[in-house]
mmCIF file of C-alpha atoms in Angstrom:
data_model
loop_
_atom_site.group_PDB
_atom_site.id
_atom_site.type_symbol
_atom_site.label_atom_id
_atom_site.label_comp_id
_atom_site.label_asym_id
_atom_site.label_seq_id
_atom_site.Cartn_x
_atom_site.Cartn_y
_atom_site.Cartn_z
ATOM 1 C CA UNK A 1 0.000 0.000 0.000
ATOM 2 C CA UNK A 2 0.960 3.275 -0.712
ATOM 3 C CA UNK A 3 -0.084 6.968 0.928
ATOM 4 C CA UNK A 4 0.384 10.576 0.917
ATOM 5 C CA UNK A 5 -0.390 13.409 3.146
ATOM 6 C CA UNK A 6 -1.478 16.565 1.173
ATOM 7 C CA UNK A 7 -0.775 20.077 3.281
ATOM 8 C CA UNK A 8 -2.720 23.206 2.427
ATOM 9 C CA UNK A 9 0.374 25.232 2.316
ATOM 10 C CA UNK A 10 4.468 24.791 3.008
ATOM 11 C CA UNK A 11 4.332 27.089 5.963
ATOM 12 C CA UNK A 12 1.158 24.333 7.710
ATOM 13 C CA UNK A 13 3.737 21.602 6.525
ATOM 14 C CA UNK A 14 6.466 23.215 7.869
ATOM 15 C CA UNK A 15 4.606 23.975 11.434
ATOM 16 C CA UNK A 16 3.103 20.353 11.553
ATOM 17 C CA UNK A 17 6.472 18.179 10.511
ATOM 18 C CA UNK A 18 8.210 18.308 13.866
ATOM 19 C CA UNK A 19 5.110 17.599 16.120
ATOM 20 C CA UNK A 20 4.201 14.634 13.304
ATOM 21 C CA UNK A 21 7.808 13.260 14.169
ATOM 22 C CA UNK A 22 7.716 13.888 18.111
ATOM 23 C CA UNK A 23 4.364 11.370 18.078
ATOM 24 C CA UNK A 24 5.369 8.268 20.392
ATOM 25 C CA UNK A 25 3.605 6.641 17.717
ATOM 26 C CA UNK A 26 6.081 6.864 15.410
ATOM 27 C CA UNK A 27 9.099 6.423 17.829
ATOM 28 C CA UNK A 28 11.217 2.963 16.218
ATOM 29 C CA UNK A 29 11.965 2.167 19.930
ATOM 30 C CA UNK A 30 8.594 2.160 21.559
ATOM 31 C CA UNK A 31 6.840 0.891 18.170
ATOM 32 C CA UNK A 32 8.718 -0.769 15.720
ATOM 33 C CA UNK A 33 8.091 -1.605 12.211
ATOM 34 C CA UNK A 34 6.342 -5.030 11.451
ATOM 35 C CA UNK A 35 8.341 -5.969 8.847
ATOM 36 C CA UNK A 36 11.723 -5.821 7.439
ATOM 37 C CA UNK A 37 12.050 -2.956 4.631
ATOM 38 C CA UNK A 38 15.068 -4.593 3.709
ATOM 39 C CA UNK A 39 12.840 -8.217 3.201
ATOM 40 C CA UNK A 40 10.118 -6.222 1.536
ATOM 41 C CA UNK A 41 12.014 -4.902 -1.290
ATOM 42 C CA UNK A 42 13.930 -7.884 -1.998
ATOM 43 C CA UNK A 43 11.464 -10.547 -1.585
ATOM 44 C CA UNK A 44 9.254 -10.083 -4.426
ATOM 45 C CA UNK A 45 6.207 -8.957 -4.953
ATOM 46 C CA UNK A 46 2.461 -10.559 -5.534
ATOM 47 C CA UNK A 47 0.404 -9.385 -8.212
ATOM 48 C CA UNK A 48 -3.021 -8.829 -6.479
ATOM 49 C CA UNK A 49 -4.373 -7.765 -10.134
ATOM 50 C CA UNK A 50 -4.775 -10.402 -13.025
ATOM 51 C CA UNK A 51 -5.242 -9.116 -16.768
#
């Protein structure tokens, strides 16, 4: 899956970013990944589409 965020402006961006990252959420310590990025790339994909 893939996702974006889309900000009004650069300056709202620019405000938001550092509270975003400060989230204990998003903290690699407290809540790591599922996965391995490193296992994800290299491991292939599945096509969930047939033509």
């Amino acid at each position: 899956m893939f996702s974006w965020i889309e900000w009004p402006s650069r300056a709202v961006r620019d405000e938001a970013m550092p509270k975003v990252m400060q989230d204990p959420r998003l903290q690699m310590d407290v809540n790591p990944m599922p996965f391995d990025g490193k296992r994800l790339i290299f491991g292939g994909f599945e096509s969930i589409i047939d033509e």
